[in-house]
Coordinates of C-alpha atoms in Angstrom, one line a residue:
Chain A
M1 CA -49.1 0.4 -195.6
S2 CA -48.9 3.3 -197.7
Q3 CA -51.8 5.0 -195.9
G4 CA -50.9 4.2 -192.2
I5 CA -52.5 6.9 -189.3
D6 CA -50.9 10.4 -189.5
L7 CA -51.3 11.8 -185.9
Q8 CA -49.9 15.3 -187.4
G9 CA -52.2 15.6 -189.9
S10 CA -55.0 14.6 -187.2
F11 CA -53.9 16.5 -185.1
V12 CA -53.5 20.0 -187.4
E13 CA -56.7 19.1 -188.4
L14 CA -58.7 19.1 -185.5
L15 CA -57.1 22.2 -183.7
T16 CA -58.2 23.8 -187.1
Q17 CA -61.9 23.2 -187.0
F18 CA -62.0 24.8 -183.5
G19 CA -60.7 28.1 -185.5
L20 CA -57.4 28.2 -185.3
P21 CA -54.9 29.1 -188.3
A22 CA -52.9 26.5 -189.6
G23 CA -50.0 27.8 -189.0
V24 CA -50.5 28.1 -185.2
A25 CA -51.7 24.3 -185.0
K26 CA -48.7 22.6 -187.2
A27 CA -46.4 25.1 -184.5
M28 CA -48.4 24.2 -181.6
W29 CA -47.8 20.1 -183.1
L30 CA -43.9 20.4 -182.9
P31 CA -43.4 20.3 -179.3
L32 CA -45.5 17.2 -178.9
P33 CA -43.4 14.7 -180.6
M34 CA -40.2 15.9 -178.9
T35 CA -41.5 15.9 -175.4
L36 CA -42.4 12.4 -175.7
I37 CA -39.2 11.1 -176.9
L38 CA -37.4 12.9 -174.3
L39 CA -40.0 11.6 -171.4
A40 CA -38.9 8.2 -173.3
A41 CA -35.7 8.6 -173.1
T42 CA -35.8 8.9 -169.9
V43 CA -38.4 6.2 -168.9
S44 CA -35.8 4.1 -171.4
I45 CA -32.9 5.1 -168.6
F46 CA -35.1 4.1 -165.5
V47 CA -35.9 0.9 -167.2
T48 CA -32.2 0.8 -168.4
V49 CA -30.9 1.1 -165.2
W50 CA -33.3 -1.7 -163.6
L51 CA -32.1 -4.5 -165.8
E52 CA -29.0 -3.3 -165.2
R53 CA -28.9 -4.0 -161.2
K54 CA -31.2 -6.9 -161.7
I55 CA -29.5 -8.9 -164.1
S56 CA -26.3 -7.9 -162.6
A57 CA -27.3 -8.9 -159.4
A58 CA -29.0 -12.6 -160.7
A59 CA -25.3 -13.6 -162.5
Q60 CA -23.7 -12.8 -159.0
Q61 CA -26.8 -14.6 -157.1
R62 CA -27.8 -12.5 -155.3
I63 CA -31.5 -10.7 -155.0
G64 CA -30.7 -6.5 -156.3
P65 CA -33.2 -3.8 -155.4
E66 CA -35.5 -5.0 -153.6
F67 CA -37.0 -2.0 -151.3
A68 CA -37.3 1.0 -153.6
G69 CA -40.8 0.4 -155.6
P70 CA -41.8 -2.8 -156.3
L71 CA -39.2 -4.7 -157.2
G72 CA -37.2 -1.8 -156.4
T73 CA -38.1 -0.5 -160.1
L74 CA -37.8 2.8 -158.4
Q75 CA -34.1 2.8 -157.2
A76 CA -33.1 4.3 -160.3
A77 CA -35.0 7.7 -159.7
A78 CA -33.9 7.2 -155.7
D79 CA -30.0 7.0 -157.9
G80 CA -31.7 10.4 -159.6
I81 CA -32.5 12.8 -156.5
K82 CA -30.0 11.5 -154.8
L83 CA -27.3 13.2 -157.9
L84 CA -29.7 16.2 -157.7
F85 CA -29.3 16.7 -154.2
K86 CA -25.3 16.5 -153.8
E87 CA -23.3 19.5 -153.7
D88 CA -21.6 20.7 -157.4
I89 CA -18.0 20.8 -156.3
V90 CA -15.5 22.1 -158.9
P91 CA -12.2 21.6 -158.2
A92 CA -9.8 24.5 -157.4
K93 CA -7.8 24.5 -160.6
A94 CA -10.0 23.4 -162.8
D95 CA -11.0 25.2 -166.2
T96 CA -14.2 26.5 -164.8
I97 CA -16.2 27.1 -167.9
L98 CA -14.8 23.9 -169.8
F99 CA -15.4 22.0 -167.0
T100 CA -19.7 22.6 -167.4
L101 CA -19.5 22.6 -171.0
G102 CA -18.1 18.9 -171.2
P103 CA -21.0 16.7 -169.3
A104 CA -23.1 19.0 -171.6
L105 CA -21.1 18.2 -175.3
V106 CA -21.7 14.5 -174.3
V107 CA -25.3 13.9 -173.4
I108 CA -26.9 16.5 -176.9
P109 CA -25.7 14.5 -179.7
V110 CA -27.1 11.0 -177.9
F111 CA -30.6 12.7 -177.6
L112 CA -30.5 14.7 -180.9
S113 CA -29.8 11.0 -182.7
L114 CA -33.1 10.2 -181.0
L115 CA -34.7 12.2 -183.5
I116 CA -34.2 9.7 -186.6
I117 CA -35.6 6.2 -184.7
P118 CA -38.7 5.3 -186.8
F119 CA -41.3 3.2 -184.4
G120 CA -43.3 2.7 -187.0
Q121 CA -44.5 3.5 -190.5
N122 CA -45.0 7.8 -189.5
L123 CA -44.1 7.3 -185.7
V124 CA -40.9 9.2 -186.3
I125 CA -40.4 12.8 -185.1
T126 CA -38.4 13.4 -188.3
D127 CA -38.0 11.3 -192.2
I128 CA -35.0 13.2 -192.8
G129 CA -32.8 11.7 -195.8
V130 CA -29.4 11.4 -194.8
G131 CA -31.2 9.6 -191.8
I132 CA -28.6 6.9 -190.3
F133 CA -25.6 8.9 -191.1
L134 CA -26.8 11.9 -189.0
W135 CA -26.1 9.8 -186.1
I136 CA -23.1 8.8 -187.9
A137 CA -22.0 12.3 -187.6
L138 CA -23.6 13.1 -184.3
S139 CA -22.0 10.7 -182.5
S140 CA -18.7 11.6 -183.9
I141 CA -19.2 15.0 -181.3
T142 CA -19.2 13.1 -178.4
P143 CA -15.4 12.6 -178.0
I144 CA -14.9 16.7 -178.5
G145 CA -17.3 17.0 -174.9
L146 CA -14.4 13.6 -173.2
L147 CA -11.1 15.4 -174.4
M148 CA -13.2 18.9 -172.8
S149 CA -14.2 17.3 -169.3
G150 CA -10.8 15.1 -169.1
Y151 CA -8.6 18.1 -170.0
S152 CA -10.5 20.7 -167.6
S153 CA -10.9 17.9 -164.8
N154 CA -6.5 19.1 -164.5
N155 CA -5.8 15.5 -162.9
K156 CA -4.0 13.3 -164.6
Y157 CA -6.1 10.2 -164.1
S158 CA -9.2 12.4 -166.5
L159 CA -6.7 13.4 -168.9
L160 CA -5.8 9.8 -169.9
G161 CA -9.2 8.9 -169.5
G162 CA -10.5 11.4 -172.1
L163 CA -7.5 10.8 -174.2
R164 CA -8.8 6.8 -174.0
A165 CA -12.0 7.4 -174.7
A166 CA -11.3 9.8 -177.7
A167 CA -8.5 7.0 -179.1
Q168 CA -11.4 4.2 -178.8
S169 CA -14.4 6.4 -180.0
I170 CA -12.6 7.0 -183.2
S171 CA -10.8 3.9 -183.6
Y172 CA -14.1 2.1 -183.5
E173 CA -16.4 4.9 -185.5
I174 CA -14.8 3.6 -189.0
P175 CA -15.8 -0.1 -188.6
L176 CA -19.0 1.0 -187.5
A177 CA -19.7 3.4 -190.4
L178 CA -18.0 0.6 -192.8
A179 CA -21.1 -1.9 -191.6
V180 CA -23.5 0.6 -191.7
L181 CA -22.4 1.4 -195.3
A182 CA -23.0 -2.2 -196.1
I183 CA -26.8 -1.9 -194.7
V184 CA -27.3 1.4 -196.6
L185 CA -25.7 -0.1 -199.9
M186 CA -28.3 -3.1 -199.6
S187 CA -31.4 -0.8 -198.8
N188 CA -30.5 1.9 -201.6
S189 CA -31.3 4.7 -198.8
L190 CA -30.2 6.4 -195.8
S191 CA -33.8 7.2 -194.6
T192 CA -34.3 4.5 -191.5
I193 CA -37.8 4.3 -192.6
D194 CA -36.5 3.1 -196.1
I195 CA -33.8 1.0 -194.5
V196 CA -36.7 -0.4 -192.4
E197 CA -39.1 -0.8 -195.3
Q198 CA -36.4 -3.0 -197.2
Q199 CA -36.7 -6.0 -194.6
S200 CA -40.6 -5.8 -194.9
G201 CA -42.7 -8.3 -196.2
Y202 CA -41.1 -11.8 -195.1
G203 CA -41.8 -11.8 -191.3
I204 CA -38.3 -12.7 -189.9
L205 CA -36.8 -14.7 -192.5
G206 CA -36.5 -10.7 -194.1
W207 CA -34.6 -9.3 -191.6
N208 CA -31.0 -8.1 -192.5
V209 CA -29.3 -10.5 -190.2
W210 CA -29.2 -13.3 -192.6
R211 CA -27.8 -11.2 -195.2
Q212 CA -25.2 -9.7 -192.6
P213 CA -24.1 -12.6 -190.4
V214 CA -20.4 -10.9 -190.6
G215 CA -21.9 -6.9 -190.5
F216 CA -23.7 -7.7 -187.5
L217 CA -21.6 -8.7 -185.0
I218 CA -18.6 -5.9 -186.4
F219 CA -21.7 -3.6 -185.6
W220 CA -22.2 -4.6 -182.8
I221 CA -18.9 -5.2 -181.3
A222 CA -17.8 -1.6 -182.5
A223 CA -21.7 0.0 -180.9
L224 CA -20.6 -1.7 -177.4
A225 CA -16.8 0.0 -177.4
E226 CA -18.7 3.5 -179.0
C227 CA -20.8 3.1 -175.7
E228 CA -17.6 2.2 -173.4
R229 CA -19.7 -1.0 -172.1
L230 CA -17.8 -3.4 -169.9
P231 CA -15.0 -5.2 -172.2
F232 CA -14.4 -1.9 -173.3
D233 CA -15.3 0.6 -170.7
L234 CA -11.3 0.9 -170.4
P235 CA -11.3 5.0 -170.6
E236 CA -13.1 4.7 -166.9
A237 CA -11.2 1.8 -165.8
E238 CA -11.7 2.2 -161.9
E239 CA -8.5 0.0 -161.7
E240 CA -6.3 1.9 -163.9
L241 CA -7.7 5.3 -163.7
V242 CA -10.4 6.0 -160.6
A243 CA -13.0 6.9 -162.9
G244 CA -11.5 8.1 -166.1
Y245 CA -13.1 11.8 -167.1
Q246 CA -16.0 11.2 -164.5
T247 CA -12.9 11.3 -162.1
E248 CA -13.2 14.6 -160.3
Y249 CA -17.3 15.4 -161.5
T250 CA -20.4 15.2 -158.9
G251 CA -23.6 16.0 -157.7
M252 CA -25.4 16.3 -162.0
K253 CA -22.7 16.8 -163.7
F254 CA -22.1 13.3 -163.4
G255 CA -25.3 12.5 -163.4
L256 CA -25.4 14.1 -166.8
F257 CA -22.7 11.0 -167.8
Y258 CA -24.9 8.5 -166.2
V259 CA -27.9 9.5 -168.4
G260 CA -25.5 9.8 -171.4
S261 CA -24.4 7.0 -171.3
Y262 CA -27.4 4.8 -170.8
V263 CA -29.2 6.5 -173.3
N264 CA -26.4 6.0 -175.9
L265 CA -26.9 2.1 -174.8
V266 CA -30.2 2.1 -175.6
L267 CA -30.2 4.4 -178.9
S268 CA -27.5 1.5 -180.4
A269 CA -30.1 -1.1 -179.7
L270 CA -32.8 1.0 -181.4
I271 CA -30.3 1.6 -183.8
F272 CA -29.3 -2.3 -184.3
S273 CA -33.0 -3.7 -184.5
I274 CA -33.5 -0.8 -187.2
L275 CA -30.9 -2.1 -189.2
Y276 CA -30.5 -5.8 -188.5
L277 CA -33.6 -6.8 -187.0
G278 CA -36.4 -5.2 -188.8
G279 CA -37.0 -2.0 -186.7
W280 CA -41.2 -2.6 -186.2
E281 CA -41.3 -5.4 -188.2
S282 CA -42.8 -8.6 -185.9
P283 CA -41.6 -11.9 -187.2
I284 CA -44.8 -12.8 -188.6
S285 CA -45.8 -9.7 -190.6
V286 CA -49.1 -8.5 -189.5
D287 CA -49.8 -7.7 -193.4
L288 CA -49.8 -11.3 -194.1
L289 CA -52.0 -12.1 -191.4
S290 CA -54.4 -9.6 -192.1
G291 CA -54.3 -11.0 -195.7
L292 CA -55.1 -14.6 -194.4
F293 CA -58.1 -13.6 -192.4
G294 CA -58.8 -10.6 -195.2
V295 CA -59.1 -7.8 -193.5
S296 CA -58.2 -4.5 -195.2
E297 CA -55.0 -3.0 -194.3
T298 CA -56.9 0.0 -194.5
T299 CA -59.1 -0.8 -191.5
P300 CA -58.7 1.7 -188.7
W301 CA -58.7 -0.6 -186.0
L302 CA -56.2 -2.8 -188.0
Q303 CA -53.9 -0.1 -188.0
V304 CA -53.9 1.0 -184.6
I305 CA -53.0 -2.2 -184.0
T306 CA -50.6 -2.1 -185.9
A307 CA -49.0 0.9 -184.6
A308 CA -49.0 -0.9 -180.8
I309 CA -47.2 -4.0 -182.4
G310 CA -44.9 -2.1 -184.4
I311 CA -44.0 0.2 -180.7
V312 CA -44.1 -3.2 -178.9
M313 CA -41.7 -5.2 -181.4
T314 CA -39.1 -1.9 -181.6
V315 CA -38.7 -1.3 -177.9
V316 CA -39.0 -5.1 -177.4
K317 CA -36.5 -6.1 -179.7
A318 CA -34.1 -3.2 -178.0
Y319 CA -34.1 -4.4 -174.8
L320 CA -33.4 -7.8 -175.6
L321 CA -30.0 -6.1 -177.2
V322 CA -29.6 -4.1 -174.0
F323 CA -29.8 -7.7 -172.0
L324 CA -27.3 -9.0 -173.7
A325 CA -25.3 -5.9 -173.6
V326 CA -25.7 -6.3 -169.5
L327 CA -25.1 -10.2 -169.8
L328 CA -21.9 -9.5 -171.7
R329 CA -20.6 -7.2 -169.0
W330 CA -20.9 -9.7 -166.2
T331 CA -19.4 -12.6 -168.1
V332 CA -16.4 -11.4 -170.4
P333 CA -13.5 -9.6 -168.8
R334 CA -11.9 -6.0 -169.8
V335 CA -9.8 -5.9 -172.5
R336 CA -6.1 -3.9 -172.5
I337 CA -5.8 -0.3 -174.1
D338 CA -3.2 -2.2 -176.2
Q339 CA -5.5 -5.3 -177.0
L340 CA -8.8 -2.5 -177.7
L341 CA -6.8 -0.7 -180.4
D342 CA -5.6 -4.2 -182.4
L343 CA -8.4 -5.8 -182.4
G344 CA -10.6 -2.4 -183.8
W345 CA -7.7 -1.4 -186.1
K346 CA -6.1 -5.3 -186.7
F347 CA -9.2 -7.1 -187.0
L348 CA -12.2 -4.7 -187.2
L349 CA -11.5 -2.7 -189.3
P350 CA -10.2 -4.9 -192.2
V351 CA -12.8 -7.8 -192.0
A352 CA -15.4 -4.6 -191.9
L353 CA -13.9 -3.3 -194.9
V354 CA -13.9 -7.1 -196.8
N355 CA -17.8 -7.1 -195.5
L356 CA -18.2 -4.3 -197.4
L357 CA -16.9 -5.1 -201.0
L358 CA -18.4 -8.7 -200.8
T359 CA -22.0 -6.8 -200.0
A360 CA -21.6 -4.7 -202.9
A361 CA -20.3 -8.2 -205.3
L362 CA -23.2 -9.8 -204.0
K363 CA -26.2 -7.3 -204.7
I364 CA -24.3 -7.0 -208.3
T365 CA -24.6 -10.9 -208.4
F366 CA -28.0 -11.4 -206.8
P367 CA -29.7 -8.3 -207.3
V368 CA -33.3 -9.8 -205.8
A369 CA -31.9 -10.9 -202.5
F370 CA -30.0 -8.3 -202.1
G371 CA -31.3 -5.4 -203.1
G372 CA -30.5 -4.3 -206.5
Chain B
M1 CA -43.9 36.5 -192.9
T2 CA -44.4 33.3 -191.7
L3 CA -43.4 31.1 -188.9
A4 CA -40.5 28.8 -190.8
E5 CA -39.1 31.8 -192.6
G6 CA -38.8 34.0 -189.0
V7 CA -37.2 31.0 -187.3
Q8 CA -34.7 31.2 -190.3
L9 CA -34.2 34.7 -190.2
V10 CA -33.2 34.3 -186.8
L11 CA -31.1 31.2 -187.1
F12 CA -29.4 33.0 -189.8
G13 CA -28.6 35.6 -187.7
L14 CA -27.3 33.8 -184.2
L15 CA -25.7 31.2 -186.9
A16 CA -23.7 34.0 -188.3
A17 CA -22.6 35.9 -185.5
L18 CA -21.5 32.4 -183.9
V19 CA -18.8 31.8 -186.9
I20 CA -17.7 35.2 -186.9
G21 CA -17.7 35.4 -183.2
T22 CA -16.1 31.6 -182.7
A23 CA -13.4 32.3 -185.8
L24 CA -12.2 35.2 -183.7
G25 CA -11.8 33.4 -180.5
V26 CA -9.9 30.7 -182.4
V27 CA -7.2 33.7 -183.7
L28 CA -7.2 36.0 -180.9
L29 CA -7.1 34.0 -177.6
S30 CA -3.5 33.4 -176.5
N31 CA -4.5 29.3 -174.9
I32 CA -4.0 27.1 -177.6
V33 CA -7.3 24.7 -175.9
Y34 CA -9.7 27.4 -176.2
S35 CA -8.5 28.1 -179.8
A36 CA -9.0 23.8 -181.1
F37 CA -12.2 23.6 -179.0
L38 CA -13.9 27.5 -180.4
L39 CA -12.9 26.1 -184.3
G40 CA -15.0 22.6 -183.7
G41 CA -17.6 26.1 -182.8
V42 CA -17.0 27.3 -186.3
F43 CA -17.5 23.6 -187.8
L44 CA -20.5 23.4 -186.1
S45 CA -21.5 26.4 -187.2
I46 CA -21.0 26.1 -190.3
S47 CA -23.2 23.0 -190.1
G48 CA -25.7 24.9 -189.2
L49 CA -25.7 27.3 -191.8
Y50 CA -25.7 24.2 -194.3
V51 CA -28.8 22.7 -192.8
L52 CA -30.8 26.4 -193.4
L53 CA -29.9 26.0 -196.9
N54 CA -31.4 22.7 -197.2
A55 CA -28.3 20.5 -197.5
G56 CA -28.4 18.3 -194.8
F57 CA -26.1 16.0 -195.9
V58 CA -23.5 18.5 -196.4
A59 CA -24.8 19.3 -192.8
A60 CA -24.2 15.8 -191.8
A61 CA -21.1 15.6 -193.9
Q62 CA -19.2 18.6 -192.8
I63 CA -19.8 17.6 -188.5
L64 CA -18.0 14.1 -189.5
I65 CA -15.8 15.2 -191.3
Y66 CA -14.9 18.5 -189.9
V67 CA -15.7 18.0 -185.6
G68 CA -15.7 14.4 -185.8
A69 CA -12.6 13.5 -187.7
V70 CA -10.3 16.9 -187.8
N71 CA -10.6 18.7 -184.6
V72 CA -10.5 15.3 -182.7
L73 CA -7.4 15.1 -184.1
I74 CA -6.0 18.4 -183.5
L75 CA -7.3 18.2 -179.7
F76 CA -5.6 15.1 -179.8
G77 CA -2.4 16.7 -180.9
I78 CA -2.6 19.1 -178.7
M79 CA -3.1 17.0 -175.7
L80 CA -0.8 14.4 -176.5
V81 CA 2.2 16.9 -176.5
N82 CA 0.9 19.6 -173.9
K83 CA 4.1 21.1 -172.8
S84 CA 3.5 23.8 -171.6
Q85 CA 6.8 26.5 -171.5
P86 CA 7.6 29.8 -170.3
F87 CA 7.2 32.8 -172.9
T88 CA 9.7 35.1 -173.3
P89 CA 8.7 38.2 -174.7
V90 CA 10.1 38.9 -178.3
R91 CA 12.0 41.6 -178.9
R92 CA 9.9 44.4 -180.9
G93 CA 6.8 41.7 -181.3
W94 CA 4.3 45.0 -182.1
I95 CA 5.9 44.3 -185.7
R96 CA 5.0 41.3 -186.4
L97 CA 1.5 41.8 -184.9
I98 CA 1.3 45.1 -187.1
A99 CA 2.5 43.2 -190.1
T100 CA -0.2 40.4 -189.7
G101 CA -3.5 43.3 -189.1
G102 CA -2.3 44.3 -192.4
V103 CA -2.1 41.3 -194.7
C104 CA -5.3 40.2 -192.9
L105 CA -6.9 43.4 -193.2
G106 CA -5.5 43.4 -196.7
L107 CA -6.6 40.0 -197.9
F108 CA -10.0 40.8 -196.5
A109 CA -10.5 44.4 -198.4
L110 CA -9.8 41.9 -201.5
L111 CA -12.0 39.3 -200.9
S112 CA -15.1 42.1 -200.0
T113 CA -14.4 44.2 -203.1
M114 CA -14.3 40.6 -204.9
I115 CA -17.6 39.9 -203.2
L116 CA -19.3 43.0 -203.6
G117 CA -18.4 43.6 -207.3
T118 CA -19.1 40.0 -208.3
S119 CA -23.0 40.1 -210.1
W120 CA -24.3 36.7 -208.5
Q121 CA -26.1 34.9 -210.5
L122 CA -29.2 33.5 -208.1
S123 CA -30.8 29.6 -209.0
T124 CA -34.5 30.1 -209.2
E125 CA -34.5 26.3 -208.9
T126 CA -36.1 25.3 -205.4
P127 CA -33.5 23.2 -203.7
V128 CA -33.5 19.4 -203.6
G129 CA -33.6 18.8 -200.2
D130 CA -33.6 15.2 -199.1
G131 CA -32.8 14.4 -202.7
A132 CA -29.7 15.4 -202.8
T133 CA -27.5 12.3 -201.8
V134 CA -29.1 10.7 -205.0
L135 CA -28.2 13.6 -206.8
I136 CA -24.8 14.2 -205.6
G137 CA -24.2 10.5 -206.3
M138 CA -25.3 11.1 -210.2
H139 CA -22.4 13.7 -210.4
F140 CA -20.5 11.3 -208.8
F141 CA -20.3 9.1 -211.4
S142 CA -21.0 10.6 -214.5
D143 CA -19.4 14.4 -214.4
F144 CA -16.8 14.0 -211.0
L145 CA -15.7 10.7 -211.8
L146 CA -11.9 11.3 -212.2
P147 CA -12.0 14.0 -208.8
F148 CA -14.0 11.0 -207.3
E149 CA -11.6 8.1 -208.3
L150 CA -9.0 9.2 -207.4
A151 CA -10.4 10.8 -204.2
S152 CA -11.5 7.6 -203.9
V153 CA -8.3 5.3 -204.2
L154 CA -6.4 7.7 -201.9
L155 CA -8.2 7.3 -199.2
L156 CA -8.4 3.6 -199.6
M157 CA -5.0 3.6 -199.9
A158 CA -4.9 5.3 -196.7
L159 CA -7.5 3.0 -194.7
V160 CA -4.9 0.3 -195.8
G161 CA -1.5 2.4 -195.3
A162 CA -3.3 2.6 -191.4
I163 CA -3.8 -1.3 -191.1
I164 CA -0.3 -1.6 -192.9
L165 CA 1.0 0.4 -189.6
A166 CA -1.5 -1.2 -187.3
R167 CA 0.0 -4.5 -188.1
R168 CA 4.4 -3.9 -187.8
E169 CA 6.0 -5.9 -186.0
F170 CA 6.9 -4.1 -182.6
V171 CA 10.3 -2.1 -182.0
P172 CA 12.2 -3.1 -179.2
D173 CA 12.7 -0.9 -176.3
E174 CA 16.3 -1.5 -176.1
P175 CA 18.3 -2.0 -178.6
P176 CA 19.5 -5.7 -179.6
T177 CA 23.4 -6.1 -177.5
D178 CA 24.5 -7.5 -181.0
A179 CA 23.5 -4.3 -183.0
I180 CA 27.3 -3.9 -184.7
S181 CA 25.9 -7.0 -187.3
D182 CA 22.8 -5.8 -188.2
A183 CA 23.5 -2.0 -188.5
L184 CA 21.6 -1.7 -191.6
K185 CA 18.2 -3.8 -190.7
L186 CA 15.0 -1.7 -189.9
P187 CA 14.6 -1.2 -186.1
E188 CA 11.0 -4.0 -186.3
R189 CA 11.6 -7.2 -184.5
P190 CA 8.9 -10.1 -185.0
R191 CA 7.1 -10.5 -181.9
E192 CA 8.0 -13.0 -179.7
L193 CA 5.6 -15.4 -179.1
V194 CA 5.0 -15.1 -174.6
P195 CA 2.8 -17.8 -173.4
A196 CA -0.7 -15.9 -171.8
G197 CA 0.0 -15.4 -168.2
R198 CA 2.8 -14.6 -167.8
E199 CA 3.2 -10.9 -169.2
G200 CA 0.2 -9.7 -167.0
S201 CA 1.4 -10.8 -163.7
E202 CA 4.7 -8.4 -163.9
S203 CA 2.9 -5.2 -165.5
P204 CA -0.8 -4.9 -164.0
E205 CA -2.4 -2.9 -166.9

């Protein structure tokens, strides 16, 4: 597995064969993965919106979108085009600069976090050492954007929504970080690649879900709260706050919040699949199968197949989690704000702390199973 | 000059300008909300400088602690007590401005003479880059053990304290009727167990 596919190396080599200097070839490579990830994120929004509409329709025994494209798959594109052509209104007494800056500050960190998502051994934009820590750090910028848009809208519902969003975000950041810390403790690294590597080799049995049964529940609850998904969508609770911090927004500025929330959901699902479900590893290890059939793992066609399986596995796991999140949205009622903060501070935080201590103790006692 | 060096130079110039510009904005703007948001800009630009210095871990920690925690709490505080009061100009207010300017300029002169006067030893070692996390851990558990342990115990105390504060029994809105008999007791009362559904019908929140 150490050899793998090196797309960057092959691309640079190809261009240098055409007579380009190596530096120029490298500079030409740089924008390619970034654009690819941006495109993938956009497509993931379409898929998620379609899933959300279809699954919620099924949960309520309706049909859901049907006329835009086959099975209504183009409904999200229609929504996006509608938002693009809407008039961009800034309220008269709103603070124009902050009002415009707010949505951007919410969306940018989410897209930046896609930097660390690996889809295979070498299929990642950058394998930076701080890896998962970067995601936690970046996701802590979002509340500033929420507070900014809530304050600048000059509307009491917006301000309340922004304050709620920030409070919710800082409360659930701590259990989330503690759950991630337990995983990092077991894999001895912050890098997302190393975290997946540590789970590889035993197929489905090696995944972290079995070693962190409490941790993954904490992570999933906290991630849903960070994404403001329905059991925890208090910042935009329709019955109480109109639409929270989004109340005064129209057109593409509102669209940015929409895009941000869906990309954030997909991102959380991807990170969940990397941390607990073995990332690009398939339930039955490909290495094991190739060893069984006596195919060398440096065979080119096998490497291509492994990479393809890796991408499919990561995406399938992530979308299973998205499906779960959508299903939760239509089955669980919304909590109250005091219940939300109670759950975060009185229950999740102590449990996450105990989970971390237990993991550390188990790591010392059974270094074989817990990555000593 | 290679591409990477050029990008680094341009980015350094941009980030330095951003740090100075936003920091001046924090001090000089009269709207406190703008100042608080610009403070976030200062912290973010400084973390960008850390990235340029190959210190990825410090940069991420800077964002997490200063932007994600300190700045959000400052903003939270400002917005929760956002009480607009008419500003009455103070007589001879200019004396204060001049005094502040003098102190700041003096401090600036002092620091710049110190910086220019010191002969800085430039390290010739190559930066460790991604290996920094391991190296920082090594230092924490060898020569910086005592400060690390003290800080971790302090933070654990804060964490446990937050849990204790959150689990505290509730303080009733109106003082209890027999206030004389238990005047020396703490205001916290054990929470009454309300059957589910009753509270919700009274105050639909």
